[in-house]
XYZ file of C-alpha atoms in Angstrom:
532
model
C -0.044 -0.093 0.141
C 1.168 3.439 -0.872
C 1.428 6.156 1.499
C 2.634 9.594 1.929
C 5.751 8.736 3.400
C 6.694 6.681 0.548
C 6.774 9.504 -1.669
C 10.154 11.045 -2.828
C 11.284 14.406 -1.540
C 11.320 17.073 -3.733
C 15.044 18.615 -3.355
C 15.288 21.594 -1.953
C 11.624 22.347 -1.250
C 10.368 19.894 1.187
C 10.716 20.355 4.863
C 11.426 16.617 6.163
C 9.670 15.363 9.137
C 12.746 13.221 9.888
C 14.702 14.600 13.064
C 18.139 15.633 11.908
C 20.699 12.756 12.617
C 24.384 14.140 13.539
C 27.089 11.540 13.337
C 29.931 11.650 16.100
C 32.806 13.667 14.765
C 36.139 14.914 15.960
C 37.190 18.323 17.584
C 40.364 19.690 16.589
C 41.908 21.806 19.650
C 44.906 23.858 18.365
C 47.327 25.468 20.605
C 50.387 27.874 20.410
C 53.524 28.025 22.455
C 52.980 31.578 22.809
C 50.040 30.852 25.298
C 50.957 30.723 28.943
C 49.232 29.913 31.855
C 50.739 30.455 34.889
C 54.385 29.120 34.564
C 52.936 26.175 32.272
C 52.728 26.388 28.460
C 50.323 24.749 25.728
C 52.235 22.418 23.883
C 53.108 23.877 20.353
C 51.057 20.901 18.038
C 48.190 20.037 17.472
C 45.511 17.540 19.180
C 42.927 15.684 18.111
C 40.147 15.210 20.608
C 37.442 12.518 19.705
C 34.050 13.519 21.057
C 30.916 11.165 20.403
C 27.632 13.023 19.329
C 25.532 13.395 22.526
C 21.900 11.700 21.988
C 19.298 14.284 22.186
C 15.896 12.011 21.873
C 12.846 14.188 19.848
C 10.710 14.279 22.955
C 6.988 13.905 22.862
C 4.722 15.955 20.239
C 2.837 18.082 22.365
C -0.484 19.718 20.367
C -3.040 22.152 22.943
C -6.392 22.749 22.032
C -8.098 25.899 23.346
C -10.945 25.966 25.415
C -14.433 26.159 23.745
C -16.455 29.275 23.019
C -17.965 31.340 26.148
C -20.212 34.310 25.996
C -18.531 37.330 27.547
C -20.060 38.135 30.983
C -20.969 34.603 31.847
C -24.379 33.131 32.843
C -26.749 32.474 30.340
C -28.661 35.233 27.739
C -31.428 37.304 29.174
C -33.101 36.917 26.038
C -35.512 33.650 26.119
C -35.117 33.210 22.145
C -31.267 32.808 22.396
C -31.136 31.572 26.277
C -30.321 27.434 25.353
C -27.054 27.104 25.098
C -25.721 30.800 24.872
C -23.019 30.817 27.700
C -20.901 27.649 26.366
C -21.136 26.762 22.396
C -20.974 22.873 22.607
C -18.058 21.203 21.363
C -16.033 17.453 21.302
C -12.348 16.718 20.320
C -11.317 14.146 18.079
C -7.095 13.065 18.699
C -5.305 10.977 16.060
C -1.705 9.636 16.738
C 0.296 7.458 14.460
C 2.919 4.740 15.240
C 5.790 3.580 12.867
C 6.593 1.544 10.216
C 7.075 -1.128 12.500
C 3.494 -1.063 13.286
C 4.164 0.191 17.159
C 1.610 2.363 18.830
C 3.206 5.111 20.675
C 2.071 5.884 24.302
C -0.669 8.785 24.107
C -2.517 10.434 26.574
C -4.970 13.531 26.991
C -4.338 15.985 29.678
C -5.706 19.286 30.909
C -4.316 21.354 33.884
C -1.492 19.092 34.242
C -3.635 15.766 34.947
C -4.638 13.029 33.066
C -8.007 12.918 31.194
C -7.570 9.327 29.306
C -4.759 7.213 28.523
C -5.131 6.127 24.711
C -1.976 3.871 24.796
C 0.511 2.561 27.614
C 3.824 4.180 27.040
C 6.858 2.277 25.731
C 9.767 1.893 28.054
C 12.560 4.441 27.057
C 14.642 1.749 25.553
C 12.146 -0.089 23.813
C 10.777 3.512 21.931
C 13.995 4.376 21.000
C 14.502 1.446 18.510
C 14.490 2.182 14.719
C 12.426 -0.620 13.447
C 11.230 -0.530 10.109
C 8.930 -3.957 10.101
C 7.261 -5.969 12.754
C 8.590 -9.179 14.139
C 6.418 -10.908 11.680
C 7.785 -8.984 8.671
C 4.720 -6.988 8.105
C 5.201 -3.381 7.998
C 3.021 -0.018 7.916
C 1.686 2.527 10.407
C -1.220 1.736 12.567
C -2.814 4.478 14.533
C -5.174 5.641 17.771
C -8.124 7.380 17.426
C -10.115 9.242 20.112
C -13.378 10.726 19.001
C -16.375 12.339 20.285
C -14.379 13.315 23.480
C -16.802 16.257 25.524
C -14.598 18.246 27.087
C -14.831 22.620 27.047
C -11.813 23.076 28.820
C -8.160 23.319 27.539
C -6.885 20.221 26.971
C -3.449 18.751 25.126
C -2.579 15.471 23.523
C 0.738 14.263 24.387
C 2.248 11.458 21.579
C 5.359 9.452 22.514
C 8.349 9.621 19.819
C 9.436 6.215 18.589
C 12.797 5.452 16.759
C 14.221 9.038 17.565
C 11.391 10.554 15.355
C 8.279 12.208 16.440
C 4.729 10.290 15.929
C 2.534 12.020 13.732
C -0.086 13.388 15.656
C -3.351 15.776 14.781
C -6.361 16.737 16.918
C -9.059 19.214 16.069
C -11.746 20.850 18.203
C -15.201 20.926 16.715
C -17.785 23.943 18.108
C -21.326 23.482 16.599
C -24.022 25.272 17.880
C -27.881 25.264 16.653
C -29.020 28.378 18.653
C -27.950 30.542 21.616
C -25.929 33.806 21.246
C -22.999 31.295 19.631
C -24.978 29.851 17.037
C -22.473 28.376 14.230
C -19.571 26.354 13.287
C -15.974 26.641 14.308
C -13.077 24.061 14.314
C -9.569 24.519 15.695
C -6.930 22.446 14.866
C -4.577 22.183 18.027
C -1.283 23.581 17.756
C 2.321 22.561 18.932
C 3.306 25.230 21.440
C 5.623 27.926 20.101
C 7.646 31.191 21.870
C 6.187 33.435 19.251
C 2.466 33.164 17.323
C 0.793 35.727 15.361
C -3.213 35.821 15.372
C -4.782 37.946 12.700
C -8.410 38.552 11.368
C -9.917 39.857 14.652
C -12.415 42.735 15.115
C -13.638 44.444 18.282
C -16.452 46.740 16.757
C -19.766 46.652 18.145
C -21.146 43.205 18.242
C -17.723 41.583 17.904
C -15.860 40.011 20.765
C -12.555 38.584 20.656
C -11.088 36.885 23.173
C -7.369 35.836 23.151
C -6.780 32.449 25.271
C -2.798 31.089 26.270
C -2.560 28.098 27.392
C 1.068 26.392 29.089
C 0.897 22.800 28.255
C 5.039 22.479 29.455
C 5.908 21.503 32.803
C 7.874 24.943 33.151
C 6.493 28.512 34.073
C 5.959 30.522 31.054
C 6.754 34.429 31.049
C 4.161 35.730 28.573
C 4.394 39.045 26.378
C 1.280 40.296 24.454
C 1.062 42.995 22.015
C -2.243 44.136 19.918
C -1.621 45.867 16.763
C -4.660 47.757 15.315
C -5.313 50.211 12.185
C -3.053 52.795 13.832
C -0.075 50.368 15.153
C 0.552 48.975 18.191
C -2.068 49.711 20.802
C -0.878 51.624 24.104
C -3.828 52.520 25.852
C -4.693 49.474 28.225
C -1.950 47.599 26.804
C -2.048 44.211 28.366
C 0.694 43.631 31.004
C 3.480 40.490 30.918
C 2.296 37.940 33.127
C 3.455 34.079 33.985
C 1.723 31.099 32.936
C 1.954 28.284 35.386
C 2.491 24.497 33.782
C -1.153 23.432 32.704
C -2.857 26.708 33.313
C -4.653 28.486 30.650
C -5.566 32.797 30.675
C -8.068 34.620 28.745
C -8.019 37.977 27.722
C -10.502 40.254 26.244
C -8.882 41.597 23.210
C -11.501 44.582 23.420
C -10.233 45.914 26.595
C -7.018 47.431 24.873
C -8.151 47.807 21.169
C -11.529 49.218 21.577
C -13.931 49.641 18.118
C -11.236 48.213 15.971
C -12.102 46.843 12.554
C -8.917 45.173 12.147
C -6.535 43.412 15.041
C -3.247 41.531 15.184
C -2.046 39.917 18.260
C 1.416 38.757 19.066
C 2.170 36.623 21.553
C 5.495 35.595 22.587
C 6.863 33.572 25.703
C 10.333 32.878 27.547
C 10.983 29.990 29.830
C 8.251 27.507 27.560
C 6.411 27.642 24.659
C 2.612 28.247 25.213
C -0.450 28.062 22.651
C -2.643 31.062 22.050
C -5.544 31.536 19.652
C -8.169 34.108 19.139
C -11.867 33.211 19.737
C -14.292 35.832 17.789
C -18.122 35.602 18.367
C -20.409 38.383 16.395
C -23.863 39.467 17.519
C -26.097 41.642 15.109
C -28.505 42.734 17.551
C -30.505 39.512 18.720
C -29.019 37.796 15.527
C -25.997 35.725 15.877
C -23.425 36.665 12.920
C -21.026 34.060 13.353
C -18.108 32.022 15.233
C -14.740 31.072 15.080
C -11.435 30.057 16.518
C -8.383 31.809 14.941
C -4.988 29.853 15.150
C -1.665 30.615 14.232
C -0.986 30.612 10.597
C 2.733 30.934 8.667
C 5.410 32.855 9.864
C 5.825 36.603 8.735
C 6.882 36.767 5.328
C 6.939 38.865 2.384
C 4.459 36.334 0.768
C 1.346 34.896 2.309
C -0.813 32.118 0.728
C -4.109 31.554 1.668
C -6.197 28.795 -0.082
C -9.730 28.046 -0.196
C -11.438 31.328 0.177
C -14.823 31.343 -0.721
C -16.434 34.659 -2.030
C -20.154 35.203 -2.105
C -20.242 37.765 -4.644
C -20.572 41.963 -4.288
C -24.605 41.650 -4.143
C -24.736 38.875 -1.810
C -22.171 39.754 0.464
C -23.343 43.091 0.679
C -27.071 41.913 1.592
C -26.070 39.910 4.666
C -23.065 41.520 5.595
C -24.034 44.781 6.375
C -25.864 45.092 9.728
C -26.964 48.313 11.543
C -25.904 46.617 14.963
C -22.525 45.478 13.883
C -21.651 47.389 10.962
C -19.999 45.373 7.628
C -19.020 42.162 8.158
C -17.974 41.305 4.686
C -15.533 39.266 2.844
C -11.812 40.645 3.073
C -8.220 40.194 3.679
C -6.602 41.099 6.814
C -2.799 42.341 6.723
C -0.490 42.847 9.272
C 3.384 44.523 8.856
C 5.365 42.804 11.076
C 8.563 44.235 10.401
C 8.293 47.622 12.066
C 8.840 49.428 8.919
C 5.125 49.342 7.416
C 4.901 47.556 4.113
C 3.404 47.978 0.487
C 1.838 45.262 -0.634
C -0.450 43.608 -3.582
C -3.071 41.111 -3.362
C -4.045 38.471 -6.036
C -6.637 36.190 -6.673
C -6.149 32.795 -8.491
C -9.497 31.141 -9.357
C -9.493 27.563 -9.258
C -8.912 27.333 -13.128
C -6.019 29.393 -12.578
C -7.717 32.866 -13.861
C -5.767 35.796 -12.271
C -7.391 38.755 -10.801
C -5.510 41.754 -8.978
C -7.638 42.690 -6.288
C -5.119 45.437 -4.732
C -1.850 47.061 -5.884
C 0.001 48.950 -4.196
C -1.511 49.290 -0.800
C 0.254 51.113 1.944
C 0.377 49.331 5.627
C 1.640 51.662 8.341
C 4.155 50.859 10.925
C 3.012 47.621 13.127
C -0.517 48.428 11.379
C -3.172 46.462 10.389
C -4.983 47.020 7.304
C -8.348 45.408 5.327
C -8.645 44.980 1.743
C -12.268 44.374 0.682
C -12.865 41.552 -1.726
C -15.777 42.894 -3.101
C -14.346 43.096 -6.615
C -14.501 39.202 -6.769
C -17.029 37.341 -8.821
C -18.343 34.547 -6.474
C -16.325 31.522 -6.469
C -13.664 29.930 -4.707
C -10.074 31.341 -4.686
C -6.332 31.261 -3.354
C -5.291 34.699 -2.442
C -1.569 35.766 -2.716
C -0.383 38.585 -0.643
C 2.935 40.010 -1.347
C 4.967 42.653 -0.112
C 8.280 44.552 0.366
C 8.541 44.059 4.126
C 7.437 40.677 6.382
C 3.487 40.637 6.926
C 0.744 38.319 8.095
C -2.430 37.766 6.599
C -5.817 36.437 6.875
C -9.054 36.294 4.832
C -12.252 36.079 6.390
C -15.362 34.910 4.410
C -18.884 34.955 4.762
C -21.824 32.066 4.876
C -25.747 32.756 4.812
C -27.628 34.250 2.266
C -30.638 35.554 4.441
C -29.997 38.607 6.507
C -32.987 38.141 8.539
C -31.510 34.462 10.127
C -27.921 33.681 11.747
C -24.960 33.964 9.550
C -21.457 32.496 10.124
C -17.861 33.559 9.408
C -14.689 31.538 8.981
C -10.922 33.063 8.990
C -8.339 31.263 6.356
C -4.336 32.629 7.459
C -1.447 32.463 5.416
C -0.345 29.175 5.253
C 2.908 27.105 5.375
C 4.034 25.078 2.011
C 2.968 21.509 2.927
C 5.727 19.274 3.722
C 6.001 15.430 2.900
C 4.150 14.074 5.701
C 1.109 15.908 7.624
C -2.150 14.757 9.434
C -4.996 16.476 10.389
C -7.745 15.137 12.291
C -11.297 16.170 10.079
C -14.357 17.937 11.987
C -16.998 15.806 13.710
C -19.648 17.975 12.214
C -20.553 19.049 8.357
C -19.314 18.102 5.283
C -15.294 18.984 4.476
C -13.612 20.094 1.797
C -9.811 19.757 1.180
C -8.643 22.818 -0.730
C -5.064 22.052 -2.684
C -3.457 25.295 -3.960
C -0.029 25.546 -6.269
C 0.370 28.942 -7.243
C 3.555 28.450 -9.095
C 4.368 25.189 -10.565
C 2.506 22.000 -11.225
C 2.398 19.608 -8.084
C 1.158 16.291 -6.438
C -0.240 15.596 -3.228
C -0.974 12.060 -1.998
C -3.697 11.684 0.525
C -4.646 8.651 2.713
C -7.507 8.217 4.804
C -6.989 7.712 8.536
C -10.534 5.395 10.044
C -11.792 5.147 13.168
C -9.892 2.025 13.978
C -6.944 3.679 13.481
C -6.128 1.965 10.349
C -4.425 3.821 7.319
C -6.193 3.256 4.152
C -5.358 3.318 0.421
C -3.752 6.580 -0.915
C -4.760 8.475 -3.831
C -2.646 11.329 -5.650
C -4.108 14.383 -6.739
C -2.275 16.579 -9.412
C -2.540 20.136 -9.515
C -1.676 22.182 -12.341
C 0.316 25.349 -11.644
C -1.617 28.488 -10.848
C -4.864 26.136 -9.864
C -6.235 25.006 -7.105
C -7.934 21.265 -6.614
C -10.376 20.679 -4.359
C -11.165 17.195 -2.490
C -14.593 16.100 -0.652
C -13.316 14.570 2.540
C -16.518 12.013 2.209
C -14.908 10.544 -0.923
C -12.730 8.767 1.430
C -15.423 6.941 3.020
C -15.160 6.268 7.017
C -12.287 8.288 7.353
C -11.727 10.589 10.635
C -8.519 11.524 9.594
C -6.100 12.369 6.362
C -2.525 11.909 6.174
C -1.377 14.017 3.522
C 2.199 15.170 1.998
C 3.340 16.740 -1.260
C 5.510 15.185 -3.373
C 6.031 17.388 -5.834
C 5.902 21.481 -6.286
C 4.947 24.238 -3.700
C 1.448 23.408 -2.518
C -0.870 25.272 -0.069
C -3.683 23.625 1.665
C -6.812 24.618 3.954
C -9.641 22.412 5.087
C -13.167 24.132 4.955
C -16.594 22.670 6.723
C -19.841 23.611 5.907
C -23.440 22.650 7.611
C -26.398 23.540 6.111
C -26.920 26.703 4.220
C -25.062 29.221 7.214
C -22.469 27.609 8.971
C -18.546 27.484 7.639
C -15.346 26.729 9.648
C -11.732 26.550 8.343
C -8.761 25.194 9.757
C -5.218 24.541 8.506
C -3.119 21.226 8.379
C -0.582 21.718 11.118
C 3.186 20.566 10.671
C 5.011 19.479 13.579
C 8.671 21.046 14.541
C 11.381 18.640 13.881
C 14.393 18.085 16.609
C 17.590 16.537 16.350
C 18.222 13.544 17.356
C 21.456 14.268 18.645
C 24.069 17.222 18.804
C 27.916 18.189 18.983
C 29.544 18.540 21.778
C 32.170 21.596 21.513
C 35.080 21.932 23.769
C 36.233 25.298 24.907
C 39.474 26.406 26.210
């Protein structure tokens, strides 16, 4: 059976998931007769000292999931029509972990607040887990997996998965938030992420009717010192700036961004930490008077760069978007792309839209973004359809596209945010949302590309793979339900530069987006330097 990891790596363009192996080396120590220590002289000859590489195991894979959405202010809604479920949106978490080619399963557990919620599989001994095996004792090979679905838990939690053979075990977890009534009516999907020392979150708003809450969790075993800065259309917000804080192991802190950036149509948040990496997300909820206007959870996208790619952006078209996207109670909530300067110098940017067939449209040319500022670029000029947006700038930026779903202004509508995404690697894993119909969008902006997809089913089996070919400039869309029984997808780009997003729809007015996450590599060993 062919799986994504069997495909060749494209030279110079792929980021291998394999940990770096550093072989034993020798260290050259040179001296000179002119160097004196007290009355002793270093010998005037070259001495070679053999120093073995120090083993550094890859460590566990850790993915953190933010708490579910809550209505700010606490308690149930006073409006009887929107009372049921208004305080907390119903949510579930699905987790997947894959073993190695020797059909071994890694130890895996779900934790919250530094306590174990569930053990998905018992850990192997350190000695056994460190073995590099390519086949089981019976000669068979191929990855098996663990799946945990319908986990109803509203607080922050994280999945911890044991490494095997010195490499991180592929893992993924997704929280699905779904509600049919109440203030938080809508659909949101959150790909649980590996902690990081710097996280950029963009796409939020704090104008009338919009509530944006920053959630920061520390899944590490050491205390984290956290710094948060909020950027608006005018630059870094200073009034009511968020004070630095410490986060104990297992703790989560929530911050209402509106307390720092009031009545702002475009907000970007930068979260940095020292001592321990942290996980950060932005929860966005919108009310248009008494009508729900959508929910979403914004996770980190691509790192700041001069080019950001956002695949799978659905545009309603100017007439439909204007009809349902303007509200007397919540202002304009229209499809747009948000650009944020991260260089501190200001940036000049151009936004290009690529239709599924490769048709190229210039949405905005040479727009000016102020120093550390955020700018909204409307998508009203685009006809209805699916697009890949490419934002290019002369300085580093981050970007996020907002999409709108729903055609009746008198009924609830929903929003979703697609950040700029990293180029796909040769081996990634996504846990599929537990509600709705999913569509995987695969964009190849520059060159012909290939992506290999394999389903993971409920018993952890990795199914038969298929290859999707994408012409340069085009976007391929794959319906997730074509993989019968899939609870997850293993995917990898075997040729060309590919960018992916997963959009999920439910009914006529619910939508959500997530991007497949790439796990950081870790060296299996490192050199030791001897300094005089």
